[in-house]
């Protein structure tokens, strides 16, 4: 395996990637490759031929005992962590982040918190139709984005507005999308929180679970063919790992040696379905080895652990041309969406414990405060400023007219067929006939 001395010294002893919890310096470079059919001339004797078979993928040894592979190992895969629950580093063998980056990471995590609170309230007031929060998963959102470059392509699920914020997508643009006005990049065709931005290399969110995962592999393979110094990353939940798209994507990525990072947010729940009803494996991380994908389990509520793991995975994906699977253990503190009441299927005290004891934002704040980079005054100023910005953004977005009705029907055909034109006219006539049933700022 080729790996530059700089990369080797940078990452050795930091992270333990599976399989067998091997440190980075001891990871096997071996990749299974197709071989020609067994050639008897390669064996010195009939005895040798009876001991092994030269099968596609490599030589396989014969044994006289019947041995089944266990369905699980005696111990669960360990979880990589940098900061304990009190924000204290467990060791010093991690990539340090500068004060500027750390403060920016924390500010973006707080932005997510306040944004979620205000937009959730706006939905409850009937001002937008839908919303989904990232409460409890702020570290995964922001720290992963901080470890990437702007050239890396992002394929989100629907709980990752953080990378967009990190790359410069404004709060006003967030509000435009949620209110589906004429400045929405999606022209009002998507539900709220289904963001997308070509400018920020962020593919549009789709509600369909895990469909973005194989797309990310295809994009990664394209980057590899074009010899780009970049990778793709796709986010999905534990529920997404139960979809066929996830399994097809891992196999596709391994075989094509695509530089892609699979980041699974294992938050314990796929809406109301617990992980215990989804799989019997040791989480999601073990699924990578079966497909020949290097994998690691990380504390998803530890911003520094996520940052280090994603940065290391990115180096591997690009320099070694290989996929990497990251399982981030976290907890969805908020409801699945505004259409959900999670207290119907999980105890309220469990939610409250995770909110208070394992809050990733509070943990990271303790660390930057110990470094002398943050204080109560900065905290108060940040939260007050963000709240005012968000309220102003909502006021502006709410009063901007909706996209023209034509936008529902264009961008598919170069010349729209007659049946679509008839439908367009029917919609316009209906709005004129029943104006009270439609928003005042929609034009027919």
Short mmCIF file of C-alpha atoms in Angstrom, two decimals:
data_model
loop_
_atom_site.label_atom_id
_atom_site.label_comp_id
_atom_site.label_asym_id
_atom_site.label_seq_id
_atom_site.Cartn_x
_atom_site.Cartn_y
_atom_site.Cartn_z
CA UNK A 1 0.00 0.00 0.00
CA UNK A 2 1.37 3.41 -0.93
CA UNK A 3 0.82 6.20 1.53
CA UNK A 4 2.88 9.37 1.79
CA UNK A 5 5.09 9.84 4.83
CA UNK A 6 3.25 13.06 5.66
CA UNK A 7 -0.16 11.38 5.65
CA UNK A 8 1.22 8.38 7.52
CA UNK A 9 2.74 10.47 10.32
CA UNK A 10 -0.34 12.68 10.40
CA UNK A 11 -2.82 9.90 11.00
CA UNK A 12 -0.98 6.97 12.61
CA UNK A 13 -2.01 6.34 16.22
CA UNK A 14 -5.04 8.63 15.89
CA UNK A 15 -7.81 6.42 14.70
CA UNK A 16 -8.60 2.73 14.88
CA UNK A 17 -10.32 1.57 11.74
CA UNK A 18 -11.86 -1.87 11.52
CA UNK A 19 -11.31 -4.69 10.78
CA UNK A 20 -9.80 -6.12 13.98
CA UNK A 21 -9.35 -2.65 15.45
CA UNK A 22 -6.06 -2.31 13.55
CA UNK A 23 -4.25 1.02 13.86
CA UNK A 24 -3.88 2.88 10.59
CA UNK A 25 -0.25 1.85 10.22
CA UNK A 26 -1.23 -1.84 10.28
CA UNK A 27 -4.23 -1.75 7.95
CA UNK A 28 -4.10 -4.35 5.21
CA UNK A 29 -3.79 -2.89 1.72
CA UNK A 30 -5.12 -6.11 0.18
CA UNK A 31 -8.03 -5.88 -2.17
CA UNK A 32 -9.72 -8.90 -3.65
CA UNK A 33 -9.27 -9.08 -7.38
CA UNK A 34 -10.49 -11.47 -10.03
CA UNK A 35 -8.01 -14.12 -11.10
CA UNK A 36 -7.84 -16.66 -13.90
CA UNK A 37 -9.21 -20.14 -13.40
CA UNK A 38 -7.11 -22.61 -11.41
CA UNK A 39 -3.97 -23.66 -13.25
CA UNK A 40 -2.68 -27.14 -12.25
CA UNK A 41 0.85 -26.23 -13.33
CA UNK A 42 1.08 -23.80 -10.41
CA UNK A 43 1.00 -26.66 -7.91
CA UNK A 44 4.05 -28.77 -7.11
CA UNK A 45 2.00 -31.86 -6.38
CA UNK A 46 -1.48 -33.32 -6.15
CA UNK A 47 -1.12 -32.84 -2.41
CA UNK A 48 -0.82 -29.06 -2.87
CA UNK A 49 -3.89 -29.00 -5.08
CA UNK A 50 -5.85 -30.74 -2.36
CA UNK A 51 -4.88 -28.09 0.21
CA UNK A 52 -5.95 -24.91 -1.57
CA UNK A 53 -8.10 -23.66 -4.41
CA UNK A 54 -7.05 -20.73 -6.57
CA UNK A 55 -10.48 -19.15 -6.70
CA UNK A 56 -11.39 -15.69 -8.09
CA UNK A 57 -10.37 -13.33 -5.33
CA UNK A 58 -7.32 -15.30 -4.25
CA UNK A 59 -6.18 -18.60 -2.85
CA UNK A 60 -8.54 -20.28 -0.38
CA UNK A 61 -7.30 -22.94 2.02
CA UNK A 62 -9.21 -26.20 2.50
CA UNK A 63 -9.79 -27.49 6.05
CA UNK A 64 -11.26 -30.79 7.28
CA UNK A 65 -13.31 -29.17 10.08
CA UNK A 66 -16.76 -27.66 9.54
CA UNK A 67 -16.52 -24.04 10.72
CA UNK A 68 -19.35 -21.53 10.54
CA UNK A 69 -18.57 -17.85 10.76
CA UNK A 70 -20.10 -16.46 13.93
CA UNK A 71 -22.96 -14.02 13.51
CA UNK A 72 -21.19 -11.62 15.87
CA UNK A 73 -17.85 -11.11 17.59
CA UNK A 74 -17.49 -11.51 21.38
CA UNK A 75 -17.01 -7.76 21.78
CA UNK A 76 -18.76 -4.90 20.04
CA UNK A 77 -16.77 -2.63 17.73
CA UNK A 78 -15.32 0.18 19.90
CA UNK A 79 -16.29 3.81 19.41
CA UNK A 80 -13.65 6.45 18.68
CA UNK A 81 -13.86 9.53 20.88
CA UNK A 82 -11.67 12.59 21.56
CA UNK A 83 -13.63 14.55 24.20
CA UNK A 84 -15.39 13.04 27.19
CA UNK A 85 -18.87 14.20 28.23
CA UNK A 86 -17.29 17.09 30.16
CA UNK A 87 -15.32 18.34 27.18
CA UNK A 88 -11.98 17.01 28.40
CA UNK A 89 -9.61 15.42 25.84
CA UNK A 90 -8.97 11.73 26.51
CA UNK A 91 -5.54 11.95 24.87
CA UNK A 92 -3.47 14.31 22.74
CA UNK A 93 -3.23 12.15 19.61
CA UNK A 94 -5.78 14.04 17.56
CA UNK A 95 -5.60 16.79 14.96
CA UNK A 96 -5.81 20.12 16.73
CA UNK A 97 -8.08 22.77 15.24
CA UNK A 98 -7.24 26.45 15.35
CA UNK A 99 -9.14 28.98 17.44
CA UNK A 100 -10.67 30.43 14.28
CA UNK A 101 -11.97 27.06 13.05
CA UNK A 102 -13.14 25.97 16.51
CA UNK A 103 -15.11 29.17 17.13
CA UNK A 104 -16.63 28.98 13.67
CA UNK A 105 -17.63 25.36 14.28
CA UNK A 106 -19.26 26.26 17.57
CA UNK A 107 -21.04 29.29 16.10
CA UNK A 108 -22.51 27.15 13.31
CA UNK A 109 -23.67 24.52 15.80
CA UNK A 110 -25.45 27.21 17.82
CA UNK A 111 -26.93 28.57 14.59
CA UNK A 112 -28.48 25.17 13.92
CA UNK A 113 -29.97 25.10 17.43
CA UNK A 114 -31.59 28.51 17.16
CA UNK A 115 -32.65 28.00 13.55
CA UNK A 116 -34.40 24.77 14.52
CA UNK A 117 -36.22 26.42 17.42
CA UNK A 118 -37.51 29.36 15.37
CA UNK A 119 -38.48 27.44 12.23
CA UNK A 120 -40.15 24.73 14.30
CA UNK A 121 -42.25 27.43 15.97
CA UNK A 122 -43.02 28.96 12.57
CA UNK A 123 -44.38 25.62 11.39
CA UNK A 124 -46.51 25.28 14.51
CA UNK A 125 -47.91 28.73 13.78
CA UNK A 126 -48.93 27.56 10.31
CA UNK A 127 -46.47 29.82 8.50
CA UNK A 128 -44.61 26.95 6.80
CA UNK A 129 -45.94 23.48 6.06
CA UNK A 130 -43.17 21.24 7.37
CA UNK A 131 -39.86 21.18 9.24
CA UNK A 132 -37.30 18.70 10.57
CA UNK A 133 -34.73 19.58 13.23
CA UNK A 134 -31.12 18.51 13.79
CA UNK A 135 -31.29 18.71 17.59
CA UNK A 136 -28.69 16.38 19.09
CA UNK A 137 -26.88 15.91 15.77
CA UNK A 138 -25.26 19.32 15.40
CA UNK A 139 -21.73 17.95 15.76
CA UNK A 140 -22.15 15.52 12.87
CA UNK A 141 -23.47 18.32 10.67
CA UNK A 142 -20.83 20.93 11.32
CA UNK A 143 -17.68 18.98 12.22
CA UNK A 144 -17.96 16.77 9.13
CA UNK A 145 -18.38 19.83 6.92
CA UNK A 146 -15.34 21.49 8.52
CA UNK A 147 -13.19 18.47 7.62
CA UNK A 148 -14.10 18.64 3.93
CA UNK A 149 -13.11 21.05 1.16
CA UNK A 150 -15.43 23.05 -1.08
CA UNK A 151 -14.60 20.71 -3.98
CA UNK A 152 -16.01 17.69 -2.14
CA UNK A 153 -19.54 16.89 -3.28
CA UNK A 154 -22.27 16.47 -0.65
CA UNK A 155 -25.25 14.13 -0.99
CA UNK A 156 -27.42 14.82 2.08
CA UNK A 157 -30.41 13.05 3.52
CA UNK A 158 -32.83 15.57 5.09
CA UNK A 159 -31.13 16.34 8.40
CA UNK A 160 -27.96 18.00 7.15
CA UNK A 161 -28.42 21.75 6.66
CA UNK A 162 -25.17 22.23 8.60
CA UNK A 163 -22.77 21.60 5.69
CA UNK A 164 -24.70 24.18 3.65
CA UNK A 165 -24.35 26.76 6.42
CA UNK A 166 -20.66 25.96 6.75
CA UNK A 167 -20.14 26.58 3.03
CA UNK A 168 -21.85 29.96 3.12
CA UNK A 169 -25.52 29.29 2.42
CA UNK A 170 -27.20 32.20 4.22
CA UNK A 171 -30.01 32.22 6.74
CA UNK A 172 -32.01 34.26 4.23
CA UNK A 173 -31.55 31.52 1.62
CA UNK A 174 -32.69 28.97 4.21
CA UNK A 175 -35.81 31.03 4.82
CA UNK A 176 -36.50 31.47 1.10
CA UNK A 177 -36.50 27.69 0.66
CA UNK A 178 -38.69 26.97 3.68
CA UNK A 179 -41.25 29.56 2.53
CA UNK A 180 -41.04 28.39 -1.12
CA UNK A 181 -40.89 31.89 -2.53
CA UNK A 182 -39.54 33.00 -5.91
CA UNK A 183 -35.96 33.13 -4.59
CA UNK A 184 -36.01 29.48 -3.55
CA UNK A 185 -33.39 27.54 -5.58
CA UNK A 186 -35.94 24.78 -6.05
CA UNK A 187 -38.57 27.18 -7.45
CA UNK A 188 -41.03 26.17 -4.75
CA UNK A 189 -41.31 22.58 -5.98
CA UNK A 190 -39.89 20.95 -2.86
CA UNK A 191 -41.08 20.62 0.71
CA UNK A 192 -39.41 22.89 3.27
CA UNK A 193 -35.89 21.79 4.39
CA UNK A 194 -35.24 20.16 1.01
CA UNK A 195 -32.31 22.43 0.25
CA UNK A 196 -29.98 22.27 -2.73
CA UNK A 197 -27.22 24.44 -4.15
CA UNK A 198 -25.00 23.97 -7.19
CA UNK A 199 -22.82 26.81 -5.95
CA UNK A 200 -22.04 24.93 -2.74
CA UNK A 201 -21.66 21.45 -4.29
CA UNK A 202 -24.69 20.30 -2.30
CA UNK A 203 -27.14 18.04 -4.13
CA UNK A 204 -30.83 18.67 -3.52
CA UNK A 205 -32.41 16.82 -0.62
CA UNK A 206 -34.88 14.05 -1.48
CA UNK A 207 -37.34 12.55 1.00
CA UNK A 208 -36.95 9.08 -0.47
CA UNK A 209 -34.75 7.18 1.97
CA UNK A 210 -31.20 6.27 0.89
CA UNK A 211 -31.62 7.06 -2.82
CA UNK A 212 -28.76 9.55 -2.49
CA UNK A 213 -26.29 6.85 -1.40
CA UNK A 214 -25.64 5.21 -4.80
CA UNK A 215 -25.69 8.66 -6.41
CA UNK A 216 -22.74 9.64 -4.22
CA UNK A 217 -20.82 6.60 -5.42
CA UNK A 218 -21.40 7.52 -9.05
CA UNK A 219 -20.22 11.07 -8.40
CA UNK A 220 -17.14 9.76 -6.58
CA UNK A 221 -16.28 7.49 -9.49
CA UNK A 222 -16.60 10.49 -11.83
CA UNK A 223 -14.22 12.50 -9.63
CA UNK A 224 -11.76 9.61 -9.74
CA UNK A 225 -11.93 9.32 -13.54
CA UNK A 226 -11.35 13.07 -13.86
CA UNK A 227 -8.40 12.78 -11.43
CA UNK A 228 -9.89 15.40 -9.11
CA UNK A 229 -8.41 16.00 -5.67
CA UNK A 230 -11.84 15.55 -4.14
CA UNK A 231 -14.29 12.98 -2.86
CA UNK A 232 -18.03 12.72 -2.34
CA UNK A 233 -19.77 12.23 0.99
CA UNK A 234 -23.28 10.98 1.62
CA UNK A 235 -25.26 11.18 4.84
CA UNK A 236 -28.00 8.77 5.86
CA UNK A 237 -29.62 7.41 8.99
CA UNK A 238 -29.69 3.93 10.49
CA UNK A 239 -32.99 3.41 8.70
CA UNK A 240 -31.25 4.10 5.40
CA UNK A 241 -28.95 1.13 6.01
CA UNK A 242 -32.02 -1.11 5.80
CA UNK A 243 -32.64 -0.03 2.21
CA UNK A 244 -31.32 -1.96 -0.78
CA UNK A 245 -29.73 1.23 -2.14
CA UNK A 246 -27.31 1.25 0.79
CA UNK A 247 -26.08 -2.30 0.13
CA UNK A 248 -25.84 -1.79 -3.61
CA UNK A 249 -23.90 1.43 -3.07
CA UNK A 250 -21.33 -0.12 -0.72
CA UNK A 251 -20.67 -2.97 -3.12
CA UNK A 252 -20.54 -0.59 -6.09
CA UNK A 253 -18.07 1.68 -4.28
CA UNK A 254 -15.81 -1.16 -3.17
CA UNK A 255 -15.63 -2.81 -6.60
CA UNK A 256 -15.07 0.46 -8.46
CA UNK A 257 -12.73 1.78 -5.74
CA UNK A 258 -14.62 5.06 -5.58
CA UNK A 259 -13.44 7.86 -3.27
CA UNK A 260 -16.64 8.22 -1.25
CA UNK A 261 -17.38 8.64 2.45
CA UNK A 262 -20.54 6.96 3.76
CA UNK A 263 -21.55 8.78 6.95
CA UNK A 264 -24.31 6.99 8.83
CA UNK A 265 -26.04 8.93 11.59
CA UNK A 266 -27.10 6.04 13.80
CA UNK A 267 -29.46 7.92 16.10
CA UNK A 268 -31.28 4.82 17.29
CA UNK A 269 -34.58 5.48 15.54
CA UNK A 270 -35.89 5.33 11.98
CA UNK A 271 -38.92 7.50 12.75
CA UNK A 272 -40.62 5.15 15.26
CA UNK A 273 -38.66 2.00 14.37
CA UNK A 274 -35.81 1.27 16.81
CA UNK A 275 -32.56 -0.26 15.58
CA UNK A 276 -33.46 -3.48 17.41
CA UNK A 277 -36.27 -3.94 14.88
CA UNK A 278 -34.00 -3.16 11.91
CA UNK A 279 -30.96 -5.41 12.21
CA UNK A 280 -29.23 -7.97 14.44
CA UNK A 281 -25.69 -6.95 13.49
CA UNK A 282 -23.44 -4.82 15.66
CA UNK A 283 -24.86 -1.62 14.25
CA UNK A 284 -23.96 -0.39 10.79
CA UNK A 285 -20.17 -0.29 11.03
CA UNK A 286 -19.76 -4.06 10.62
CA UNK A 287 -21.58 -4.04 7.29
CA UNK A 288 -18.64 -2.31 5.67
CA UNK A 289 -16.21 -5.19 6.08
CA UNK A 290 -18.57 -7.60 4.32
CA UNK A 291 -18.36 -5.42 1.21
CA UNK A 292 -14.63 -4.73 1.52
CA UNK A 293 -15.13 -1.17 2.79
CA UNK A 294 -12.87 0.27 5.49
CA UNK A 295 -14.99 1.35 8.45
CA UNK A 296 -14.96 3.09 11.81
CA UNK A 297 -17.43 3.80 14.63
CA UNK A 298 -17.30 7.32 16.06
CA UNK A 299 -18.97 9.22 18.90
CA UNK A 300 -21.39 11.35 16.90
CA UNK A 301 -21.82 13.82 19.77
CA UNK A 302 -18.10 14.61 19.87
CA UNK A 303 -17.30 17.33 17.34
CA UNK A 304 -13.54 16.73 17.47
CA UNK A 305 -13.94 12.98 16.94
CA UNK A 306 -16.15 13.57 13.90
CA UNK A 307 -13.73 16.16 12.54
CA UNK A 308 -10.74 13.83 12.92
CA UNK A 309 -12.52 10.78 11.51
CA UNK A 310 -13.89 12.57 8.45
CA UNK A 311 -10.57 14.25 7.74
CA UNK A 312 -8.75 10.90 7.93
CA UNK A 313 -11.44 9.19 5.81
CA UNK A 314 -11.12 11.90 3.18
CA UNK A 315 -7.34 11.41 2.96
CA UNK A 316 -7.83 7.66 2.54
CA UNK A 317 -10.64 8.00 0.02
CA UNK A 318 -8.65 10.27 -2.28
CA UNK A 319 -5.04 9.10 -1.88
CA UNK A 320 -5.87 5.38 -1.79
CA UNK A 321 -8.94 5.51 -4.03
CA UNK A 322 -11.21 3.65 -1.66
CA UNK A 323 -14.61 4.09 0.04
CA UNK A 324 -14.83 4.57 3.81
CA UNK A 325 -17.85 3.95 6.05
CA UNK A 326 -18.29 6.01 9.23
CA UNK A 327 -20.98 5.07 11.74
CA UNK A 328 -21.63 8.01 14.06
CA UNK A 329 -23.45 7.00 17.24
CA UNK A 330 -25.79 9.81 18.28
CA UNK A 331 -29.39 10.44 19.33
CA UNK A 332 -32.23 12.30 17.63
CA UNK A 333 -33.38 14.55 20.48
CA UNK A 334 -36.08 16.24 18.40
CA UNK A 335 -39.10 14.61 16.85
CA UNK A 336 -38.51 13.01 13.47
CA UNK A 337 -40.31 15.96 11.91
CA UNK A 338 -43.21 18.27 12.63
CA UNK A 339 -45.46 15.39 11.54
CA UNK A 340 -44.20 13.21 14.39
CA UNK A 341 -44.65 12.96 18.17
CA UNK A 342 -41.75 10.82 19.37
CA UNK A 343 -43.07 10.61 22.93
CA UNK A 344 -45.58 8.09 21.58
CA UNK A 345 -42.83 5.51 21.02
CA UNK A 346 -39.96 6.45 23.35
CA UNK A 347 -39.93 7.68 26.96
CA UNK A 348 -39.69 11.40 27.57
CA UNK A 349 -37.04 10.95 30.27
CA UNK A 350 -34.79 9.18 27.76
CA UNK A 351 -35.05 12.14 25.39
CA UNK A 352 -34.37 14.58 28.22
CA UNK A 353 -31.30 12.64 29.40
CA UNK A 354 -29.72 12.79 25.96
CA UNK A 355 -30.62 16.46 25.62
CA UNK A 356 -28.90 17.40 28.88
CA UNK A 357 -26.16 14.84 29.48
CA UNK A 358 -24.97 14.24 25.92
CA UNK A 359 -25.57 17.60 24.23
CA UNK A 360 -22.82 17.91 21.58
CA UNK A 361 -23.01 21.71 21.56
CA UNK A 362 -22.52 22.04 25.32
CA UNK A 363 -19.63 19.55 25.23
CA UNK A 364 -17.79 21.46 22.52
CA UNK A 365 -18.43 24.77 24.29
CA UNK A 366 -16.70 23.44 27.42
CA UNK A 367 -13.65 22.59 25.36
CA UNK A 368 -13.33 25.98 23.64
CA UNK A 369 -13.95 27.75 26.96
CA UNK A 370 -11.10 25.82 28.58
CA UNK A 371 -8.91 26.98 25.72
CA UNK A 372 -9.85 30.58 26.48
CA UNK A 373 -11.60 31.01 23.14
CA UNK A 374 -15.15 31.59 24.42
CA UNK A 375 -17.02 33.17 27.32
CA UNK A 376 -20.52 34.03 28.53
CA UNK A 377 -20.50 37.45 26.88
CA UNK A 378 -19.65 36.00 23.48
CA UNK A 379 -22.36 33.38 23.98
CA UNK A 380 -25.03 35.97 24.76
CA UNK A 381 -24.03 38.19 21.84
CA UNK A 382 -24.05 35.27 19.40
CA UNK A 383 -27.46 33.95 20.43
CA UNK A 384 -29.10 37.38 20.44
CA UNK A 385 -27.64 38.25 17.04
CA UNK A 386 -28.69 34.95 15.48
CA UNK A 387 -32.21 35.23 16.80
CA UNK A 388 -32.61 38.71 15.31
CA UNK A 389 -31.15 37.60 11.97
CA UNK A 390 -33.47 34.62 11.79
CA UNK A 391 -36.59 36.57 12.69
CA UNK A 392 -35.72 39.18 10.08
CA UNK A 393 -35.04 36.49 7.44
CA UNK A 394 -38.41 34.90 8.08
CA UNK A 395 -40.21 38.25 7.84
CA UNK A 396 -38.55 38.97 4.52
CA UNK A 397 -39.10 35.50 3.05
CA UNK A 398 -42.71 35.32 4.15
CA UNK A 399 -43.66 38.47 2.25
CA UNK A 400 -41.99 37.64 -1.05
CA UNK A 401 -44.30 36.38 -3.77
CA UNK A 402 -44.37 32.72 -4.72
CA UNK A 403 -42.76 31.43 -7.93
CA UNK A 404 -44.90 31.78 -11.06
CA UNK A 405 -47.29 28.92 -11.79
CA UNK A 406 -45.36 28.15 -14.99
CA UNK A 407 -42.43 26.92 -12.88
CA UNK A 408 -44.46 23.88 -11.86
CA UNK A 409 -44.48 22.72 -15.46
CA UNK A 410 -41.17 23.80 -16.98
CA UNK A 411 -37.58 22.46 -16.83
CA UNK A 412 -38.57 18.96 -17.99
CA UNK A 413 -39.38 19.31 -21.68
CA UNK A 414 -37.71 21.68 -24.12
CA UNK A 415 -41.14 22.22 -25.64
CA UNK A 416 -43.89 21.27 -23.15
CA UNK A 417 -46.51 18.91 -24.61
CA UNK A 418 -50.11 20.02 -24.98
CA UNK A 419 -51.37 18.02 -22.00
CA UNK A 420 -49.02 19.89 -19.65
CA UNK A 421 -50.09 23.22 -21.07
CA UNK A 422 -53.71 22.23 -20.50
CA UNK A 423 -52.92 21.32 -16.89
CA UNK A 424 -51.15 24.64 -16.39
CA UNK A 425 -54.15 26.56 -17.66
CA UNK A 426 -56.47 24.49 -15.47
CA UNK A 427 -54.40 25.37 -12.36
CA UNK A 428 -54.46 29.07 -13.23
CA UNK A 429 -58.21 29.02 -13.80
CA UNK A 430 -58.75 27.22 -10.49
CA UNK A 431 -56.71 29.81 -8.57
CA UNK A 432 -58.71 32.64 -10.17
CA UNK A 433 -61.97 30.87 -9.38
CA UNK A 434 -61.06 30.11 -5.73
CA UNK A 435 -58.60 32.86 -4.68
CA UNK A 436 -59.27 32.41 -0.95
CA UNK A 437 -57.95 28.86 -1.07
CA UNK A 438 -54.49 30.03 -2.15
CA UNK A 439 -51.81 32.32 -0.65
CA UNK A 440 -52.27 35.99 -1.44
CA UNK A 441 -48.75 36.25 -2.85
CA UNK A 442 -49.24 33.63 -5.55
CA UNK A 443 -49.91 34.95 -9.03
CA UNK A 444 -52.05 33.18 -11.60
#
